[in-house]
Amino acid sequence: MIEVVFIISILSLAFAAYLASYVLKQDDGTEKMRVISDAIKEGANAFMKRQYTTITILAIIVAMLIFGIYASLGNYEYAWHTAIAFILGALCSGIAGFVGMYISVRANIRVASAARTSLDKALKIALRGGAVSGLLVVAMSLIGVATLFYAYGGETNPMKAPLLIVGFGFGASFVALFAQLGGGIYTKAADVGADLVGKVEAGIPEDDPRNPAVIADLVGDNVGDCAGRGADLFESTAAENIGAMILGIALFPVFGINGIIFPLVARSFGLIASIAGVMIVKTKENGDPMAALNRGYFVTAVLATIGFGAASYMLLTAYWLSFFAAGLVGIVTSILFVYITQYYTEYKYRPVQEIVKASETGSATNIISGFAVGMESTGLPVLVISGALIGSYFLGVGTGLPNGGIYGTAVATMGMLATAAYILAMDNFGPITDNAGGIVEMSKQPDKIRKMTDRLDAVGNTTKALTKGYAVGSAALAAFLLFSAYFDEVQAYGLNLTGIDLAKPVVFVGGMLGAVLVFIFSSFAIRAVGKTASAIITEVRRQFKADKGIMKGTSKPDYGKCVDITTKAALREMVLPGLTAIIVPVLIGWLLGAEAAGAMLMVGTIAGVILALLLNNGGGAWDNAKKYIEMGNLGGKGSEAHKAAVVGDTVGDPFKDTAGPSLHVLIKLLATLTLVLVPLFV
């Protein structure tokens, strides 16, 4: 059955190439549009080149350390296999991020051009451009894991091969962390700098060509939201596939190799479902683009459910129905997360309207209300995650199989990730339409075209928020899956660890350090945005003061200066939080032992999931409160309520686009890191 994984994944890559060809064949707009688009491409390429050079150096050092740790323990087989898997995982994660950015910086101008004639055509180009990255990420993850499984003797020794490929997940997590951090710092520092000086101080519209930071802001959408999220979801799919395969080892006497490769087969059927979902999306010229995207998502979810049932029936023999039900729990969980996130971040619902109303009395009340919404928004998702874990666990227990309960939670995680390719397409839709709006504004197109791109941009804000909710939900389920895999890995090295006893002082300390790591990491990430944004604000003010012709429209700002400042600062500032996330867990496991490392993983995951929900949803709610006022409500743009909402939005920017998404990666990095370094801890 592993042949099915290769066939479907390769066909999905071919379809991604077709979608890329479709996007690139579309009209690329006017000369003015192309000048702006070329500047965005140039800035994005320069940042990615510098960022990936830095990440490559760090990855080589870590690969050498992994080899050295295993070799020093005399386990040369694991040393080579794990180091090679790490490098391959890092390489694939980097490619996934780069391709997402490559397509997005070419789709943006084509969406802007299409918006001059058709909402439906603009919608299709934006979603299909995003789907290139979505399909590529999932297909590459499946091909990478399946290839290593086969190359490392999976057909002859399937119980050992999954343990040899854990480095692939760690390599993917490693690159994703720095890609998400660097891109997140870049995009939000540029956004905050452009908004505070442009909108609040100078009173000019968003994406106004007079703003020196506007190109840096548009570049940031691509390197943060496209490249960063592409690497993020690649490592999600890779780590969760490997974790589920490790748990399948325990059921080898029942299912044989089928129980180990089941996650790969089930996920490959999800690719077919996502392709169908993307292709049915269309809307009327006066229709609701969000409704069209939701229809595509539901088609994807229904087809993914059918595919999951087929995979369960073919591979899990007499127990297929119980495990299919567990997968269904995961699929329902993903749908619930989409709706919960919509409720807390869309302007038509109570939470965002509370923030809008609070904006009437100033920035302080806006910030207080937004933070309260973020805190409230953690409740329902945690209940859903809890229900999913308990439900899938007892469905697995009901089979009567040893370790059936834990395998049930792994199957639920696979179910939640069945629609991952479509979800990532929706996520990339956001920055593509955001850039399209910027290109339309800067090239001075008629107001009716800007209104059309504003409609798409508002939907894009929601889809980005939905993806963050989906990502943190899947991270929570995956963390439990990987935590169970950690026990199996520790036992494979001879330590009979079956539980974590927090009553032991050393273990309690390990857990507490895991929780505080989440907050310190987030602090470093948010502070990095603040420091970089300060440099941008200073530069924009300097240009306005030095050249009065900029505000009059008679002089052109120096866009390149802001791009250069943001690039250098983002790459410098990403190092401290990134290294902290790697060094601290290693020290805890090395000094305090495997059980304390397990406590760090468990408590750090709980704290990370809750804080990520607060940051993502709070930031998304602030953003859409601002958008609602900009639509002409409460006095519209330039009103006192709008100025308060802009301040709230800038507070939320590093929450939702830097620290929050980086926490998704941190949660899984803790798991993959501890899996790889088990020999050092026992």
XYZ file of C-alpha atoms in Angstrom:
682
model
C 0.000 0.000 0.000
C 2.943 2.363 0.372
C 2.983 2.527 -3.434
C -0.372 4.333 -3.216
C 1.286 7.062 -1.138
C 3.957 7.650 -3.784
C 1.485 7.597 -6.690
C -0.998 10.043 -5.136
C 1.749 12.354 -3.858
C 3.527 12.517 -7.229
C 0.225 13.162 -9.025
C -0.503 15.932 -6.492
C 2.866 17.528 -7.244
C 1.992 17.389 -10.948
C -1.367 19.046 -10.224
C 0.407 21.738 -8.165
C 2.587 22.389 -11.229
C -0.580 22.699 -13.333
C -2.041 25.231 -10.871
C 1.211 27.208 -10.918
C 1.071 27.243 -14.728
C -2.566 28.420 -14.609
C -1.690 31.302 -12.291
C 1.390 32.396 -14.234
C -0.549 32.449 -17.548
C -2.936 35.113 -16.244
C -2.605 38.777 -17.187
C 0.023 40.586 -15.080
C -1.568 44.043 -15.135
C -0.384 47.498 -16.096
C 3.160 48.841 -16.162
C 2.578 50.663 -12.855
C 1.366 47.427 -11.281
C 4.417 45.535 -12.511
C 6.833 48.110 -11.067
C 5.296 47.640 -7.609
C 5.102 43.852 -7.950
C 8.764 43.691 -9.011
C 9.780 45.685 -5.927
C 7.888 43.212 -3.705
C 9.536 40.251 -5.461
C 12.989 41.799 -5.133
C 12.545 42.480 -1.411
C 11.138 39.009 -0.709
C 13.923 37.262 -2.632
C 16.621 39.266 -0.844
C 15.191 38.430 2.573
C 14.711 34.734 1.811
C 18.265 34.432 0.476
C 19.763 35.963 3.615
C 17.421 34.073 5.942
C 18.029 30.660 4.438
C 21.783 31.231 4.382
C 21.652 31.786 8.153
C 19.330 28.799 8.699
C 21.560 26.544 6.569
C 24.613 27.330 8.699
C 22.691 26.643 11.909
C 21.206 23.413 10.494
C 24.627 22.045 9.514
C 25.915 22.706 13.031
C 22.904 20.925 14.598
C 23.251 17.940 12.218
C 26.886 17.562 13.281
C 25.869 17.721 16.952
C 23.200 15.040 16.440
C 25.730 12.781 14.755
C 28.238 13.447 17.534
C 25.764 12.634 20.329
C 24.765 9.260 18.843
C 28.361 8.442 17.832
C 29.684 9.213 21.334
C 27.230 6.600 22.648
C 28.572 4.056 20.164
C 25.387 3.958 18.061
C 26.788 4.770 14.631
C 23.787 3.376 12.751
C 21.424 5.807 14.470
C 24.026 8.598 14.135
C 24.092 8.402 10.332
C 20.409 7.720 9.841
C 19.209 10.470 12.179
C 21.644 13.113 10.884
C 20.739 12.392 7.240
C 17.023 12.435 8.068
C 17.497 15.772 9.868
C 19.202 17.329 6.830
C 16.523 15.990 4.456
C 13.721 17.276 6.714
C 15.369 20.689 6.943
C 15.872 20.824 3.160
C 12.254 19.862 2.384
C 10.909 22.357 4.922
C 13.007 25.097 3.346
C 11.789 24.197 -0.155
C 8.175 24.209 1.054
C 8.562 27.717 2.461
C 10.407 29.057 -0.576
C 7.888 27.736 -3.114
C 5.008 29.224 -1.117
C 6.691 32.630 -1.306
C 7.716 32.215 -4.978
C 4.139 31.668 -6.149
C 2.549 34.261 -3.857
C 4.739 37.133 -5.126
C 3.635 36.260 -8.676
C -0.019 35.562 -7.935
C -0.562 38.930 -6.195
C -0.299 41.089 -9.332
C -2.459 38.658 -11.315
C -5.191 38.865 -8.661
C -4.919 42.678 -8.786
C -5.235 42.612 -12.564
C -8.177 40.172 -12.522
C -10.005 42.364 -9.978
C -10.390 44.988 -12.730
C -12.871 42.722 -14.534
C -14.088 39.838 -12.342
C -14.390 38.989 -8.645
C -14.760 35.288 -9.468
C -11.557 35.208 -11.526
C -9.601 37.078 -8.841
C -10.886 34.632 -6.207
C -9.867 31.599 -8.262
C -6.367 32.919 -8.999
C -5.739 33.737 -5.330
C -6.948 30.353 -4.042
C -5.203 28.326 -6.732
C -2.003 30.260 -6.114
C -2.287 29.349 -2.432
C -3.103 25.721 -3.306
C 0.253 25.306 -5.072
C 1.961 25.612 -1.706
C -0.714 23.573 0.110
C -0.429 20.572 -2.189
C 3.358 20.794 -2.365
C 3.754 20.875 1.425
C 1.626 17.792 2.113
C 2.888 15.805 -0.885
C 6.554 16.521 -0.109
C 6.022 15.539 3.514
C 4.483 12.207 2.505
C 7.163 11.496 -0.109
C 9.960 12.422 2.319
C 8.724 10.216 5.166
C 7.763 7.319 2.858
C 11.128 7.441 1.067
C 13.092 7.356 4.311
C 10.894 4.558 5.665
C 11.603 2.515 2.535
C 15.313 3.437 2.399
C 15.842 2.623 6.081
C 14.527 -0.923 5.674
C 10.856 -0.364 6.415
C 9.728 -3.313 4.315
C 12.048 -5.796 6.015
C 12.181 -4.257 9.506
C 9.121 -2.016 9.872
C 9.328 -1.914 13.678
C 12.735 -0.225 13.587
C 12.506 2.110 10.581
C 10.133 4.714 12.135
C 12.589 5.219 15.005
C 15.367 5.955 12.514
C 13.465 8.737 10.723
C 12.574 10.932 13.731
C 15.359 13.284 12.608
C 13.246 14.207 9.568
C 10.586 15.729 11.831
C 13.188 17.559 13.912
C 14.865 18.980 10.789
C 11.501 20.222 9.525
C 10.684 21.761 12.927
C 14.099 23.409 13.168
C 13.789 25.220 9.831
C 10.124 26.055 10.443
C 10.935 27.723 13.762
C 13.485 30.110 12.273
C 11.431 30.661 9.088
C 8.349 31.537 11.132
C 10.293 33.689 13.594
C 12.275 35.616 10.973
C 9.293 36.054 8.656
C 6.993 36.958 11.550
C 9.372 39.591 12.927
C 9.825 41.066 9.448
C 6.160 41.253 8.488
C 4.888 42.701 11.752
C 7.711 45.177 12.301
C 7.084 46.606 8.815
C 3.310 46.559 9.358
C 3.468 48.285 12.752
C 5.931 50.897 11.482
C 3.878 51.635 8.369
C 0.579 51.856 10.274
C 1.658 53.993 13.224
C 3.414 56.672 11.197
C 1.276 56.449 8.058
C -2.265 56.032 9.401
C -2.059 57.563 12.883
C 0.542 60.344 12.512
C 0.334 61.292 8.811
C -3.328 60.348 8.318
C -2.738 58.636 4.975
C -4.537 55.423 3.860
C -3.183 51.898 4.118
C -0.783 50.976 1.288
C -0.472 54.637 0.271
C 2.557 54.995 -2.086
C 3.744 58.000 -0.046
C 4.532 55.719 2.903
C 8.235 54.712 2.786
C 7.484 51.455 4.672
C 4.705 50.242 2.367
C 6.873 47.966 0.191
C 8.476 46.417 3.273
C 4.962 45.795 4.615
C 3.899 44.039 1.393
C 7.125 41.988 1.308
C 6.408 40.922 4.882
C 3.068 39.401 3.908
C 4.934 36.938 1.694
C 7.962 36.039 3.813
C 5.898 35.744 6.996
C 2.456 34.489 6.067
C 3.400 32.391 3.007
C 6.973 31.169 3.502
C 6.725 30.954 7.293
C 3.364 29.171 7.365
C 4.400 26.815 4.559
C 7.384 25.640 6.594
C 5.168 25.498 9.718
C 2.549 23.176 8.202
C 5.225 21.080 6.497
C 6.790 20.273 9.841
C 3.317 19.635 11.298
C 2.527 16.994 8.712
C 5.993 15.426 8.884
C 6.214 15.217 12.680
C 2.690 13.872 13.082
C 3.153 11.225 10.392
C 6.302 9.971 12.096
C 4.762 10.046 15.582
C 1.727 8.048 14.428
C 4.005 5.523 12.689
C 5.964 5.014 15.922
C 2.731 4.360 17.806
C 1.759 1.881 15.090
C 4.755 -0.244 16.086
C 2.943 -1.307 19.279
C 0.114 -2.761 17.164
C 2.410 -4.568 14.724
C 1.283 -8.006 16.001
C -2.303 -7.095 15.016
C -2.012 -5.040 11.810
C 1.516 -5.779 10.658
C 3.092 -3.084 8.482
C -0.365 -1.722 7.619
C -0.768 -0.162 11.066
C 2.540 1.678 10.613
C 1.906 3.044 7.109
C -1.790 3.805 7.730
C -1.103 7.508 8.559
C 0.612 7.980 5.191
C -2.136 6.278 3.184
C -4.941 8.147 4.975
C -3.195 11.499 4.479
C -2.606 10.827 0.779
C -6.372 10.455 0.227
C -6.709 13.891 1.855
C -4.710 15.319 -1.050
C -7.333 14.129 -3.545
C -10.060 15.686 -1.401
C -8.204 19.009 -1.240
C -7.737 19.133 -5.013
C -11.467 18.642 -5.527
C -12.269 21.306 -2.916
C -10.003 23.885 -4.562
C -11.397 23.287 -8.045
C -15.085 23.703 -7.134
C -14.618 27.162 -5.598
C -16.377 29.904 -7.561
C -18.595 32.884 -6.796
C -20.996 35.311 -8.461
C -19.842 38.878 -9.045
C -22.056 40.053 -6.186
C -21.502 36.910 -4.119
C -19.703 36.311 -0.810
C -16.130 35.030 -1.372
C -16.047 33.555 2.152
C -19.133 31.453 1.401
C -17.396 30.118 -1.726
C -14.289 29.159 0.259
C -16.436 27.507 2.930
C -18.174 25.401 0.255
C -14.783 24.238 -0.960
C -13.778 23.381 2.590
C -16.900 21.309 3.204
C -16.414 19.396 -0.043
C -12.830 18.714 1.053
C -13.970 17.562 4.507
C -16.640 15.212 3.099
C -14.292 13.648 0.537
C -11.510 13.374 3.136
C -13.934 11.522 5.407
C -14.746 9.047 2.620
C -11.043 8.556 1.891
C -10.284 8.071 5.573
C -12.993 5.428 5.784
C -11.560 3.631 2.751
C -8.030 3.657 4.206
C -9.331 2.370 7.554
C -11.288 -0.441 5.866
C -8.324 -1.545 3.733
C -5.607 -1.409 6.398
C -7.127 -1.812 9.859
C -9.053 -5.065 9.222
C -11.743 -6.009 11.748
C -11.119 -2.895 13.861
C -11.539 -0.397 11.045
C -14.888 1.009 12.158
C -13.694 2.083 15.617
C -10.576 3.729 14.242
C -12.542 5.347 11.417
C -14.779 6.853 14.101
C -11.639 8.168 15.832
C -10.549 9.763 12.550
C -14.014 11.258 12.203
C -13.538 12.846 15.633
C -10.428 14.568 14.269
C -12.221 15.808 11.138
C -15.119 17.182 13.228
C -12.556 18.827 15.533
C -11.026 20.684 12.575
C -14.481 21.931 11.502
C -15.291 23.090 15.044
C -11.980 24.949 15.240
C -12.801 26.763 12.007
C -16.173 27.903 13.375
C -14.845 28.860 16.820
C -12.068 30.929 15.257
C -14.571 32.618 12.945
C -16.751 33.507 15.939
C -13.917 35.192 17.819
C -12.292 36.975 14.867
C -15.055 37.934 12.362
C -16.528 41.430 12.757
C -20.130 40.234 12.499
C -19.990 38.478 15.910
C -20.065 39.739 19.519
C -16.334 39.529 20.449
C -15.101 41.840 17.663
C -18.095 44.149 18.080
C -17.127 44.568 21.752
C -13.699 45.783 20.643
C -15.276 48.094 18.056
C -17.483 49.673 20.724
C -14.523 50.011 23.110
C -12.647 51.935 20.386
C -15.076 54.833 20.794
C -13.502 55.656 24.155
C -9.859 55.406 23.107
C -6.840 53.152 22.686
C -6.706 51.943 26.294
C -10.243 50.532 26.318
C -9.675 48.993 22.886
C -6.591 47.162 24.177
C -8.326 46.046 27.394
C -11.312 44.704 25.454
C -9.122 42.938 22.873
C -6.995 41.237 25.498
C -10.142 40.079 27.298
C -11.468 38.587 24.043
C -8.173 36.761 23.535
C -8.332 35.271 27.033
C -11.975 34.247 26.607
C -11.221 32.615 23.268
C -9.096 29.904 24.902
C -12.086 28.236 26.588
C -14.047 26.618 23.746
C -10.978 25.356 21.836
C -9.589 23.662 24.953
C -12.956 21.965 25.545
C -12.968 20.758 21.929
C -9.381 19.450 22.176
C -10.225 17.712 25.456
C -13.318 16.109 23.958
C -11.375 14.970 20.890
C -8.610 13.356 22.945
C -10.977 11.600 25.330
C -13.407 10.531 22.600
C -10.737 9.130 20.273
C -8.921 7.463 23.182
C -11.997 5.538 24.324
C -12.918 4.615 20.756
C -9.479 3.022 20.552
C -9.857 1.384 23.964
C -13.176 -0.067 22.772
C -11.313 -2.233 20.265
C -9.827 -4.213 23.158
C -6.356 -3.946 21.628
C -3.343 -3.204 23.819
C -2.360 0.433 23.208
C -5.531 0.816 21.124
C -6.496 3.971 23.035
C -3.264 5.806 22.235
C -3.465 4.698 18.609
C -7.005 6.091 18.537
C -5.678 9.561 19.452
C -3.061 9.231 16.697
C -5.796 8.407 14.167
C -7.798 11.457 15.335
C -4.766 13.639 14.672
C -4.524 12.188 11.172
C -8.214 12.974 10.704
C -7.747 16.596 11.731
C -4.873 16.946 9.280
C -6.764 15.284 6.410
C -7.772 18.705 5.039
C -4.363 20.328 5.613
C -3.654 21.077 1.920
C -6.918 23.008 1.507
C -6.423 24.833 4.810
C -2.964 25.981 3.700
C -4.424 27.136 0.370
C -6.890 29.292 2.333
C -4.046 30.617 4.466
C -1.941 31.691 1.481
C -5.071 33.248 -0.037
C -4.785 35.933 2.696
C -1.375 37.458 1.905
C -1.948 37.116 -1.854
C -5.144 39.208 -1.682
C -3.537 41.612 0.803
C -0.702 42.231 -1.648
C -3.196 42.583 -4.511
C -4.956 45.359 -2.590
C -1.643 47.093 -1.987
C -0.718 46.924 -5.667
C -4.120 48.357 -6.648
C -3.769 51.210 -4.120
C -0.173 52.068 -5.026
C -0.845 52.001 -8.776
C -3.804 54.383 -8.246
C -6.512 52.177 -9.754
C -10.166 53.310 -9.604
C -12.014 53.057 -6.274
C -14.329 50.288 -7.493
C -11.308 48.012 -8.064
C -9.930 48.795 -4.605
C -13.343 47.971 -3.126
C -13.244 44.591 -4.832
C -9.757 43.791 -3.515
C -10.837 45.058 -0.083
C -13.606 42.438 -0.104
C -11.075 39.732 -0.888
C -8.628 41.150 1.664
C -11.290 41.079 4.424
C -11.939 37.416 3.612
C -8.176 36.820 3.584
C -7.893 38.206 7.119
C -10.478 35.670 8.244
C -8.842 32.741 6.416
C -5.475 33.583 7.996
C -7.091 33.590 11.436
C -8.844 30.276 10.693
C -5.555 28.669 9.695
C -3.892 29.765 12.904
C -6.754 28.228 14.903
C -6.503 25.037 12.861
C -2.710 24.963 13.301
C -2.817 25.308 17.077
C -5.592 22.695 17.352
C -3.651 20.200 15.282
C -0.514 21.071 17.280
C -2.338 20.172 20.503
C -3.494 16.785 19.214
C -0.115 16.142 17.624
C 1.737 17.010 20.824
C -0.195 14.321 22.693
C 0.584 11.883 19.876
C 4.288 12.766 19.964
C 4.309 12.650 23.760
C 3.097 9.038 23.583
C 5.790 8.338 20.981
C 8.342 9.763 23.447
C 7.453 7.047 25.963
C 7.931 4.370 23.300
C 11.296 5.841 22.316
C 12.519 6.015 25.940
C 11.459 2.405 26.542
C 13.304 1.355 23.381
C 16.484 2.606 25.073
C 15.891 0.449 28.157
C 14.298 2.914 30.606
C 10.890 1.709 31.840
C 9.170 5.104 31.815
C 5.388 4.682 31.709
C 4.248 7.946 33.324
C 5.302 11.385 34.569
C 5.215 11.861 38.358
C 4.959 15.601 39.066
C 5.191 14.892 42.794
C 8.932 14.350 42.304
C 10.760 17.694 42.801
C 13.067 17.240 39.801
C 10.161 16.327 37.537
C 8.044 19.230 38.823
C 10.907 21.634 38.089
C 11.174 20.216 34.561
C 7.466 20.908 34.019
C 7.664 24.418 35.423
C 10.657 25.239 33.221
C 8.692 23.985 30.199
C 5.843 26.392 31.005
C 8.097 29.387 31.551
C 10.031 28.621 28.350
C 6.808 29.317 26.409
C 6.456 32.775 27.980
C 10.136 33.738 27.701
C 10.188 32.628 24.054
C 7.056 34.698 23.319
C 8.583 37.686 25.120
C 11.708 37.531 22.957
C 9.622 37.273 19.764
C 7.302 40.182 20.639
C 10.184 42.361 21.836
C 12.008 41.701 18.559
C 9.026 43.131 16.652
C 8.973 46.194 18.918
C 12.680 46.904 18.455
C 12.566 46.440 14.679
C 9.374 48.502 14.352
C 11.038 51.343 16.278
C 13.807 51.449 13.691
C 11.221 51.573 10.869
C 9.218 54.329 12.592
C 12.364 56.414 13.015
C 13.287 55.973 9.337
C 9.792 56.845 8.041
C 9.672 59.979 10.210
C 13.149 60.942 8.970
C 12.095 60.643 5.330
C 8.909 62.668 5.874
C 10.908 65.387 7.622
C 13.809 65.457 5.156
C 11.699 65.541 2.008
C 8.404 67.480 2.193
C 7.678 66.450 -1.391
C 6.883 62.882 -0.278
C 3.616 63.893 1.392
C 2.758 66.173 -1.527
C 3.249 63.287 -3.952
C 5.969 65.095 -5.899
C 8.854 62.968 -4.537
C 9.259 59.206 -4.340
C 10.097 57.687 -0.915
C 13.180 55.502 -0.467
C 11.362 52.158 -0.131
C 14.604 50.179 -0.282
C 15.944 51.724 2.924
C 13.001 50.399 4.968
C 13.265 46.979 3.297
C 16.978 46.822 4.151
C 16.459 47.888 7.784
C 13.700 45.322 8.298
C 15.650 42.503 6.648
C 18.804 42.983 8.724
C 16.931 43.501 11.990
C 14.596 40.513 11.514
C 17.477 38.128 10.803
C 19.423 39.437 13.789
C 16.486 39.297 16.183
C 15.303 35.778 15.257
C 18.460 34.130 16.628
C 17.888 34.642 20.395
C 14.353 33.162 20.644
C 15.286 30.399 18.196
C 18.372 29.263 20.088
C 16.544 29.576 23.424
C 13.873 27.158 22.154
C 16.555 24.584 21.306
C 19.146 24.965 24.071
C 16.795 25.065 27.099
C 15.036 21.711 26.396
C 18.389 20.037 25.743
C 19.767 21.275 29.067
C 16.636 20.196 30.966
C 16.788 16.659 29.566
C 20.554 16.344 29.947
C 20.753 17.679 33.503
C 17.428 16.511 34.958
C 16.800 13.299 33.016
C 14.205 11.740 30.733
C 11.244 12.033 33.125
C 11.881 15.744 33.721
C 12.181 16.216 29.948
C 8.806 14.490 29.614
C 7.313 16.892 32.175
C 8.781 19.827 30.274
C 7.197 18.506 27.082
C 3.800 17.914 28.721
C 3.456 21.171 30.687
C 5.147 23.257 27.987
C 2.626 21.933 25.465
C -0.357 22.825 27.664
C 0.958 26.338 28.331
C 1.945 26.810 24.691
C -1.442 25.799 23.288
C -3.351 28.125 25.623
C -1.033 31.095 25.077
C -1.055 30.574 21.295
C -4.871 30.634 21.289
C -4.868 33.888 23.256
C -2.311 35.546 20.979
C -3.811 34.337 17.683
C -7.453 35.085 18.417
C -6.833 38.325 20.313
C -4.677 39.652 17.480
C -7.175 38.550 14.826
C -10.062 40.217 16.681
C -8.133 43.517 16.978
C -7.344 43.405 13.265
C -10.940 42.884 12.163
C -12.249 45.516 14.586
C -10.028 47.984 12.728
C -11.236 46.650 9.352
C -14.879 47.077 10.439
C -14.316 50.746 11.288
C -12.416 51.284 8.014
C -15.518 50.109 6.155
C -17.145 53.417 7.166
C -18.518 52.574 10.617
C -18.048 54.877 13.652
C -16.774 57.665 11.405
C -14.578 55.439 9.238
C -10.932 56.096 8.392
C -9.310 59.006 10.217
C -11.886 59.089 13.049
C -10.860 58.912 16.700
C -12.330 55.405 16.919
C -10.217 54.413 13.908
C -7.030 55.767 15.485
C -7.759 53.770 18.653
C -8.428 50.650 16.578
C -5.153 51.094 14.676
C -3.249 51.224 17.969
C -5.031 48.055 19.131
C -4.249 46.359 15.833
C -0.562 47.202 16.116
C -0.506 45.675 19.615
C -2.132 42.545 18.186
C 0.170 42.310 15.155
C 3.128 40.604 16.894
C 0.631 38.512 18.880
C -1.084 36.914 15.883
C 1.672 36.911 13.268
C 4.912 36.446 15.204
C 4.654 34.935 18.694
C 1.407 32.987 18.189
C 2.374 31.107 14.991
C 5.901 30.554 16.310
C 4.405 28.827 19.360
C 2.754 26.243 17.066
C 6.235 25.342 15.876
C 7.751 25.481 19.364
C 5.193 22.981 20.690
C 6.145 20.425 18.043
C 9.839 21.306 18.181
C 9.865 20.328 21.868
C 8.416 16.941 20.901
C 10.679 16.203 17.924
C 13.760 17.485 19.772
C 13.140 15.237 22.770
C 12.460 12.272 20.455
C 15.783 12.745 18.686
C 17.819 13.320 21.862
C 16.366 10.482 23.978
C 19.812 8.743 24.082
C 21.224 11.851 25.779
C 18.479 11.883 28.429
C 18.327 8.230 29.540
